[in-house]
mmCIF file of C-alpha atoms in Angstrom:
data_model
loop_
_atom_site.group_PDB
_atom_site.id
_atom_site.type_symbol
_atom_site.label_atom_id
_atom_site.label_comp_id
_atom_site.label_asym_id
_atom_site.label_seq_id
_atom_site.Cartn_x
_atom_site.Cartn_y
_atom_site.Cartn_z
ATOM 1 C CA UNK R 113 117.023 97.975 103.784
ATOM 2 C CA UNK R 114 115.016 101.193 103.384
ATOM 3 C CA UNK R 115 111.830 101.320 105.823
ATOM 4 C CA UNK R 116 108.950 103.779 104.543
ATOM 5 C CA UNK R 117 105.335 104.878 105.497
ATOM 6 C CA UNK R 118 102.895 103.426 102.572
ATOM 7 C CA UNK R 119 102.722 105.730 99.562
ATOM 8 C CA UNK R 120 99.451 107.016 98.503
ATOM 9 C CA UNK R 121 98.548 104.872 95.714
ATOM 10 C CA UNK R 122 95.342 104.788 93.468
ATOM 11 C CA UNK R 123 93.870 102.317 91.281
ATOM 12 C CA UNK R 124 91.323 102.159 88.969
ATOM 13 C CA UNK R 125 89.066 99.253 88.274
ATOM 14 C CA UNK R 126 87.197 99.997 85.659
ATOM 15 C CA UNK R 127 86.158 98.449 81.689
ATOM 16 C CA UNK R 128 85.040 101.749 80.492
ATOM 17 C CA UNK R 129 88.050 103.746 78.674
ATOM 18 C CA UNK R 130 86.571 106.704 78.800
ATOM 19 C CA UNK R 131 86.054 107.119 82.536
ATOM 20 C CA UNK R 132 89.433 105.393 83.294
ATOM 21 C CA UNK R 133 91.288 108.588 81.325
ATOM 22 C CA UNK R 134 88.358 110.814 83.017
ATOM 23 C CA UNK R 135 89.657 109.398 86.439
ATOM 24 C CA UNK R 136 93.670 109.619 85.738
ATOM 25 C CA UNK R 137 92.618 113.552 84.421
ATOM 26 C CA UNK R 138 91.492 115.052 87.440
ATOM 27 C CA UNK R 139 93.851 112.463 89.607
ATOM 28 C CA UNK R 140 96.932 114.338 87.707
ATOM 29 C CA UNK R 141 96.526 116.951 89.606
ATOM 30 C CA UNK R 142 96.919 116.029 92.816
ATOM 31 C CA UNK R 143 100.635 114.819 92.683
ATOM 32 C CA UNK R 144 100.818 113.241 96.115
ATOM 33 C CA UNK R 145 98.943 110.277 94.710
ATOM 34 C CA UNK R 146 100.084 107.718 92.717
ATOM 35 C CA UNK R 147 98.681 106.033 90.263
ATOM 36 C CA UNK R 148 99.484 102.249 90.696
ATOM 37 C CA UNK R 149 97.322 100.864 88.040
ATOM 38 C CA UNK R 150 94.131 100.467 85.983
ATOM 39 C CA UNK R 151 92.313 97.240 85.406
ATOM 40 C CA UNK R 152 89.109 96.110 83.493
ATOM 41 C CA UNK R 153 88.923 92.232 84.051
ATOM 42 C CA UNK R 154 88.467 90.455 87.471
ATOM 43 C CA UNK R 155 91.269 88.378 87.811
ATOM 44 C CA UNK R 156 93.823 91.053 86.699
ATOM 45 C CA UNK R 157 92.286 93.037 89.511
ATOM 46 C CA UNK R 158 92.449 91.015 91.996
ATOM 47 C CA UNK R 159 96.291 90.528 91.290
ATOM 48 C CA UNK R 160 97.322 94.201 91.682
ATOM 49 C CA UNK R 161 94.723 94.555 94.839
ATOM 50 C CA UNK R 162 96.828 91.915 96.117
ATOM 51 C CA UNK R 163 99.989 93.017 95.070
ATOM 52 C CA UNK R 164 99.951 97.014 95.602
ATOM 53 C CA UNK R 165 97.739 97.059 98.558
ATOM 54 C CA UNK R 166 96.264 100.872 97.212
ATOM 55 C CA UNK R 167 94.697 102.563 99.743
ATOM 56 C CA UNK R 168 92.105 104.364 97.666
ATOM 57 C CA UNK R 169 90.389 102.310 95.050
ATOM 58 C CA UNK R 170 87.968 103.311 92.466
ATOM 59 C CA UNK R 171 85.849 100.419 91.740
ATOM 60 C CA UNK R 172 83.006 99.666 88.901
ATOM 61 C CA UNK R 173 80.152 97.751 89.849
ATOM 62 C CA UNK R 174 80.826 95.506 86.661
ATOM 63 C CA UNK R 175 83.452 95.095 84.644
ATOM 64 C CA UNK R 176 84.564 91.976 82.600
ATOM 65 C CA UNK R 177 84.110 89.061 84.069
ATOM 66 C CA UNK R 178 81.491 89.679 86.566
ATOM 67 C CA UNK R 179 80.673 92.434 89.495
ATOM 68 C CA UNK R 180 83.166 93.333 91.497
ATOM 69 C CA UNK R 181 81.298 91.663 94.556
ATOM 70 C CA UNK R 182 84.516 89.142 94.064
ATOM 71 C CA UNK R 183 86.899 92.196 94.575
ATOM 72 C CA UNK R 184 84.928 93.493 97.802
ATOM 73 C CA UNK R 185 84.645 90.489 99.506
ATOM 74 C CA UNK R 186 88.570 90.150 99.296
ATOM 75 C CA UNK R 187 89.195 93.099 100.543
ATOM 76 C CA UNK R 188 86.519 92.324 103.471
ATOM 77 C CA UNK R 189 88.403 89.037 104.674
ATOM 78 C CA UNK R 190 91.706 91.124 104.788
ATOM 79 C CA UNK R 191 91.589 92.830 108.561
ATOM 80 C CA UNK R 192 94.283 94.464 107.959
ATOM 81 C CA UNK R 193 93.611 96.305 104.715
ATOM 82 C CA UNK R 194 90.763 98.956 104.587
ATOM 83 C CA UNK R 195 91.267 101.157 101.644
ATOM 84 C CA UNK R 196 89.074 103.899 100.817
ATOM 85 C CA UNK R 197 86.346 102.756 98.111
ATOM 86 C CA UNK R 198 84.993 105.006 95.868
ATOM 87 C CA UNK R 199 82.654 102.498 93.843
ATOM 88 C CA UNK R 200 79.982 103.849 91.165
ATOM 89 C CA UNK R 201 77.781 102.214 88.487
ATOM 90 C CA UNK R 202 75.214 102.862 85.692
ATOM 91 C CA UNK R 203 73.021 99.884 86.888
ATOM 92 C CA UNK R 204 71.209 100.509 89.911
ATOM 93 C CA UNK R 205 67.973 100.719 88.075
ATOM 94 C CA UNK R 206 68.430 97.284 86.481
ATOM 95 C CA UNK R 207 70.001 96.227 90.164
ATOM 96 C CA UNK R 208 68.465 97.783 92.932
ATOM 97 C CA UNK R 209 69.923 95.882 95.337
ATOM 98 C CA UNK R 210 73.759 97.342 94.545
ATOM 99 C CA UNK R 211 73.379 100.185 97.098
ATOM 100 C CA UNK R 212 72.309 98.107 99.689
ATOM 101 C CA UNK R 213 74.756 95.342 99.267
ATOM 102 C CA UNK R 214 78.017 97.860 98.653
ATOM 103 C CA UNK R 215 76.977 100.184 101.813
ATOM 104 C CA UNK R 216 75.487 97.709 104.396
ATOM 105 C CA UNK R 217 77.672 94.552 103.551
ATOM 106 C CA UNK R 218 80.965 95.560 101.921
ATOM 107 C CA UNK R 219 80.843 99.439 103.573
ATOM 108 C CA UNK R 220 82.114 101.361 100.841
ATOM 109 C CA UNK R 221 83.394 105.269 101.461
ATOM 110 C CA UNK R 222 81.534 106.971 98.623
ATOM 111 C CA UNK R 223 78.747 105.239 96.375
ATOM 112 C CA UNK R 224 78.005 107.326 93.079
ATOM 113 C CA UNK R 225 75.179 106.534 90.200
ATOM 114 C CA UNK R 226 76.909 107.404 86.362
ATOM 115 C CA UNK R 227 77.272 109.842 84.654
ATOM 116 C CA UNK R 228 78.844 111.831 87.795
ATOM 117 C CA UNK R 229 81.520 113.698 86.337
ATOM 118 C CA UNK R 230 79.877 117.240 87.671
ATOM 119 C CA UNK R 231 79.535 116.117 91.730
ATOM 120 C CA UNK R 232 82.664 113.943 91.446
ATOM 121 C CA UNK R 233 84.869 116.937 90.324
ATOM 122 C CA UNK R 234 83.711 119.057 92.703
ATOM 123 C CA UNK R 235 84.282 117.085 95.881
ATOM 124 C CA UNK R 236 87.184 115.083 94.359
ATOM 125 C CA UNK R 237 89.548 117.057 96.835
ATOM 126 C CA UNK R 238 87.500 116.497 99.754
ATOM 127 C CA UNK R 239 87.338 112.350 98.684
ATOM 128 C CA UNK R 240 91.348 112.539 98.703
ATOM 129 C CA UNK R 241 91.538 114.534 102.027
ATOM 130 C CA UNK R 242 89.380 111.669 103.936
ATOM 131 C CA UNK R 243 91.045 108.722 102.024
ATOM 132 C CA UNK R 244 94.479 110.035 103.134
ATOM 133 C CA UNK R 245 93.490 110.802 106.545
ATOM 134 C CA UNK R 246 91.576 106.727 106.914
ATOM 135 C CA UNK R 247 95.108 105.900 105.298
ATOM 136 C CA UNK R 248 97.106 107.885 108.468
ATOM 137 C CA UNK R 249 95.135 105.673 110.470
ATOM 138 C CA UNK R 250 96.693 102.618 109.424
ATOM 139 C CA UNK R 251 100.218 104.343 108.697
ATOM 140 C CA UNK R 252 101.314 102.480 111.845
ATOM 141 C CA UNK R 253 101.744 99.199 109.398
ATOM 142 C CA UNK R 254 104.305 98.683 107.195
ATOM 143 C CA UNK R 255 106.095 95.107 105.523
ATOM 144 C CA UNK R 256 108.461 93.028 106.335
ATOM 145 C CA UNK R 257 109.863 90.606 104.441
ATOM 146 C CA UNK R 258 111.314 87.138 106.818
ATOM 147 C CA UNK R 259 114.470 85.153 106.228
ATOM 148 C CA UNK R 260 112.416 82.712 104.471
ATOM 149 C CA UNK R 261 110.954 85.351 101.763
ATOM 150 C CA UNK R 262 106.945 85.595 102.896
ATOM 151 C CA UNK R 263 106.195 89.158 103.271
ATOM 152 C CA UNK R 264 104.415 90.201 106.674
ATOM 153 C CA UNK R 265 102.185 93.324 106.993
ATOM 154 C CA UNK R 266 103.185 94.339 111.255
ATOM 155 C CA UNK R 267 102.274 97.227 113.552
ATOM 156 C CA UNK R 268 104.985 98.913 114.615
ATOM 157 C CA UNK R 269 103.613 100.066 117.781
ATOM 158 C CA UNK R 270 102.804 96.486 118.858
ATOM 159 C CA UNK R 271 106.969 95.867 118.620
ATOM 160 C CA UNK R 272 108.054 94.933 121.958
ATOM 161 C CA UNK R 273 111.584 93.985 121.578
ATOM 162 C CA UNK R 274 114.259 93.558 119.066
ATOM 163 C CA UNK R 275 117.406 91.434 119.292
ATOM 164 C CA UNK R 276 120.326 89.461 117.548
ATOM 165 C CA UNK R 277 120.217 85.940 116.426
ATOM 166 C CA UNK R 278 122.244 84.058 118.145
ATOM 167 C CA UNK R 279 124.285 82.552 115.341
ATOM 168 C CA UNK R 280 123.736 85.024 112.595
ATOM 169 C CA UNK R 281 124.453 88.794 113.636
ATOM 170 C CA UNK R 282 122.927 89.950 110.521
ATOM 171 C CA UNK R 283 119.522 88.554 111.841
ATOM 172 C CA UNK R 284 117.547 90.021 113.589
ATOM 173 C CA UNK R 285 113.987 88.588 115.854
ATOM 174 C CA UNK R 286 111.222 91.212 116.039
ATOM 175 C CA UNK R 287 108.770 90.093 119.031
ATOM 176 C CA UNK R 288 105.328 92.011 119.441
ATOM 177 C CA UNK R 289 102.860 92.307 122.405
ATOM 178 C CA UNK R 290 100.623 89.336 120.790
ATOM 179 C CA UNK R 291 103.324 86.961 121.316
ATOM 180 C CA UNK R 292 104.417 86.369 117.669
ATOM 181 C CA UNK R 293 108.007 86.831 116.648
ATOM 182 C CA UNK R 294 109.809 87.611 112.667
ATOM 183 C CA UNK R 295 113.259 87.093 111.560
ATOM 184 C CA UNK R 296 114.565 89.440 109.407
ATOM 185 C CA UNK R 297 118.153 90.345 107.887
ATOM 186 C CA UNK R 298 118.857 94.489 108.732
ATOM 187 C CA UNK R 299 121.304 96.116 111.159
ATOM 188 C CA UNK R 300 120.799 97.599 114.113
ATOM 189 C CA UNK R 301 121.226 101.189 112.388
ATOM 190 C CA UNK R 302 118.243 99.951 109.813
ATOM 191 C CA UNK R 303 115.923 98.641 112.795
ATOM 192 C CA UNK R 304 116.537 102.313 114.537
ATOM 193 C CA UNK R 305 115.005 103.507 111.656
ATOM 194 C CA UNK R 306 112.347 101.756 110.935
ATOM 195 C CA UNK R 307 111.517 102.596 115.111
ATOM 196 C CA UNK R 308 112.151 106.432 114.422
ATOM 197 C CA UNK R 309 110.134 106.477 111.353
ATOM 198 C CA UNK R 310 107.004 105.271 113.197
ATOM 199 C CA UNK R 311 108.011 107.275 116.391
ATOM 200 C CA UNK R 312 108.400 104.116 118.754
ATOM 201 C CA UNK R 313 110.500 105.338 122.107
ATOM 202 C CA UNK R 314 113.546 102.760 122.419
ATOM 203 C CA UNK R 315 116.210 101.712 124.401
ATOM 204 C CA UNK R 316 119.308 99.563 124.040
ATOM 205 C CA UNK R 317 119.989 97.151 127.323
ATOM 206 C CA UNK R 318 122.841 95.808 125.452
ATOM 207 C CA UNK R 319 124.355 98.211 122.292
ATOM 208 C CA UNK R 320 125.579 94.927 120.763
ATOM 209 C CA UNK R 321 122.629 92.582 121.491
ATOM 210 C CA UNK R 322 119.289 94.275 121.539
ATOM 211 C CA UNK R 323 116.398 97.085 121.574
ATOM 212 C CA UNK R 324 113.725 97.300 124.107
ATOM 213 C CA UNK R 325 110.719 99.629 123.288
ATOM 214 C CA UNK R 326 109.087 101.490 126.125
ATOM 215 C CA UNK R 327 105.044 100.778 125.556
ATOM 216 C CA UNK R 328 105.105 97.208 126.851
ATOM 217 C CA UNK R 329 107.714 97.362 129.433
ATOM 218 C CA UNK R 330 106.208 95.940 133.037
ATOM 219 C CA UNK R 331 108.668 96.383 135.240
ATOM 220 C CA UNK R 332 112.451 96.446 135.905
ATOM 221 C CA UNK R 333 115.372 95.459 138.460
ATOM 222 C CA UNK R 334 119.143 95.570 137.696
ATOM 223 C CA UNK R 335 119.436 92.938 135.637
ATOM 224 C CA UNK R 336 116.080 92.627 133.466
ATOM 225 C CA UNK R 337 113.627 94.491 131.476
ATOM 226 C CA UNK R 338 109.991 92.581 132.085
ATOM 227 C CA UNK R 339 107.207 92.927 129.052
ATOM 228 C CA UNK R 340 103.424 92.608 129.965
ATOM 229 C CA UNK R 341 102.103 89.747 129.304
ATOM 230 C CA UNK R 342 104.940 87.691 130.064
ATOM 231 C CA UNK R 343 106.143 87.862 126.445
ATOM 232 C CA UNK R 344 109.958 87.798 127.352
ATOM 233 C CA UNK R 345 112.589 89.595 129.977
ATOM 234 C CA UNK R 346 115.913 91.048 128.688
ATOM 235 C CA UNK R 347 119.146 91.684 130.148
ATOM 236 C CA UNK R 348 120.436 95.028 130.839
ATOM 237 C CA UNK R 349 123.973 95.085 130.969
ATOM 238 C CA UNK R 350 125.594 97.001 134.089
ATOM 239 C CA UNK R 351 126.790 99.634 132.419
ATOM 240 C CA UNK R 352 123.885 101.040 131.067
ATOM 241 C CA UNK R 353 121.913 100.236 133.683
ATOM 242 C CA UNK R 354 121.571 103.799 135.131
ATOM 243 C CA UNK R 355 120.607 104.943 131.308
ATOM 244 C CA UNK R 356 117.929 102.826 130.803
ATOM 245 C CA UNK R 357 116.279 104.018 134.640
ATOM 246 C CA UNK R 358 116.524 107.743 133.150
ATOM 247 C CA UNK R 359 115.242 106.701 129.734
ATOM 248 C CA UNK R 360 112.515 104.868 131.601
ATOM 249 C CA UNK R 361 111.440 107.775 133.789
ATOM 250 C CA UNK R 362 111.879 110.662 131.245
ATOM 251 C CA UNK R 363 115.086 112.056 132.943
ATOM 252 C CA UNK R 364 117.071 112.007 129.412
ATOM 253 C CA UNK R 365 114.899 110.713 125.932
ATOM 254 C CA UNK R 366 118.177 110.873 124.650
ATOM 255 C CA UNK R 367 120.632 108.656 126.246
ATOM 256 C CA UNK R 368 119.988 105.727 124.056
#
């Protein structure tokens, strides 16, 4: 199991073929970005919103099958996916009411009238550098997939603990702050990464049995680690007792 930050990803939705290659141009040469695909009918775009999660998004105001009111109202009722919107369209004489409704209900990032090649070229590289840095903000998330196959989208610094399943060593239960717990299959070595990639300070109580992570930690004796909120309490095992009280209080970060 390989753990990774969300990729920069782009897609276009769009029913113009012209501006789609305009777009994947200039977007060519900025190489950390990916392009994750293009789409000109409603339903196909909701399907790779859904499916690639991109966290910049150029959007028509029409394309076939209707406006893309559909499109920005999905993404509104997700609260845990805010990608940055660069939406345009040729229409706002016919519909003077598209400004309104994109900035005041649906919030878009950047709201442009066509033909805007000129102004769009020119502060393309300024769009990128704020939709990467509102994407940083949310680089805390990444998925999980459970036992049972549904895909989860978590916050890594909301992990409180990790441990073994009982019966099945392979398993292993994630529990966060909020009370909610996942089973997934990894190793130990794979859930130490996934911690390390998002910089989350951990401990091991028991090297065999299970993680602790140092945000949500309450309070301590000999025997157990105590979470706030009451979420749980963990054994620490004798032996590593006097680790986990210099982890704890800074003395050595690196006696895990």
């Amino acid at each position: 199991m390989n753990f990774k930050k969300p990729e920069l990803k782009y897609a276009i939705i769009e029913d113009a073929p012209d501006v789609c290659v305009g777009l994947e141009e200039r977007m060519a040469e900025h190489s950390a970005w990916q392009h994750c695909g293009t789409r000109n009918e409603i339903e196909a775009a909701i399907a790779l919103i859904e499916k690639e999660k991109p966290c910049l998004i150029f959007m028509d105001w029409h394309i076939k099958g209707g406006s893309t009111y559909e499109l920005l109202e999905l993404i509104k009722a997700d609260s845990k996916y805010n990608p940055y919107i660069i939406y345009f369209t040729a229409f706002q004489g016919d519909e003077p009411s598209i400004p309104v409704r994109v900035n005041n209900v649906y919030k878009v990032d950047k709201y442009l009238i066509k033909p805007f090649w000129v102004d769009f070229t020119e502060s393309l590289s300024v769009f990128l550098e704020e939709a990467e840095a509102k994407n940083n903000v949310q680089s805390d998330a990444t998925f999980l997939k459970d036992v049972y196959g549904t895909m989860h989208q978590i916050k890594c610094s909301e992990l409180v603990h990790i441990h073994r399943h009982h019966e099945n060593n392979r398993v292993k239960i994630l529990t966060f702050i909020n009370g909610s717990i996942i089973a997934i299959k990894g190793t130990f070595e794979e859930m130490e990464q996934l911690l390390q990639l998002h910089q989350i300070d951990y401990f091991f109580p028991n090297k065999r049995y299970s993680i602790v992570c140092r945000n949500y930690i309450k309070s301590y004796d000999a025997h157990f680690v105590c979470f706030e909120n009451n979420i749980m309490k963990t054994e620490i095992v004798g032996e590593r007792f006097k680790l986990f009280e210099d982890w704890l209080l800074n003395k050595n970060k690196d006696c895990k």
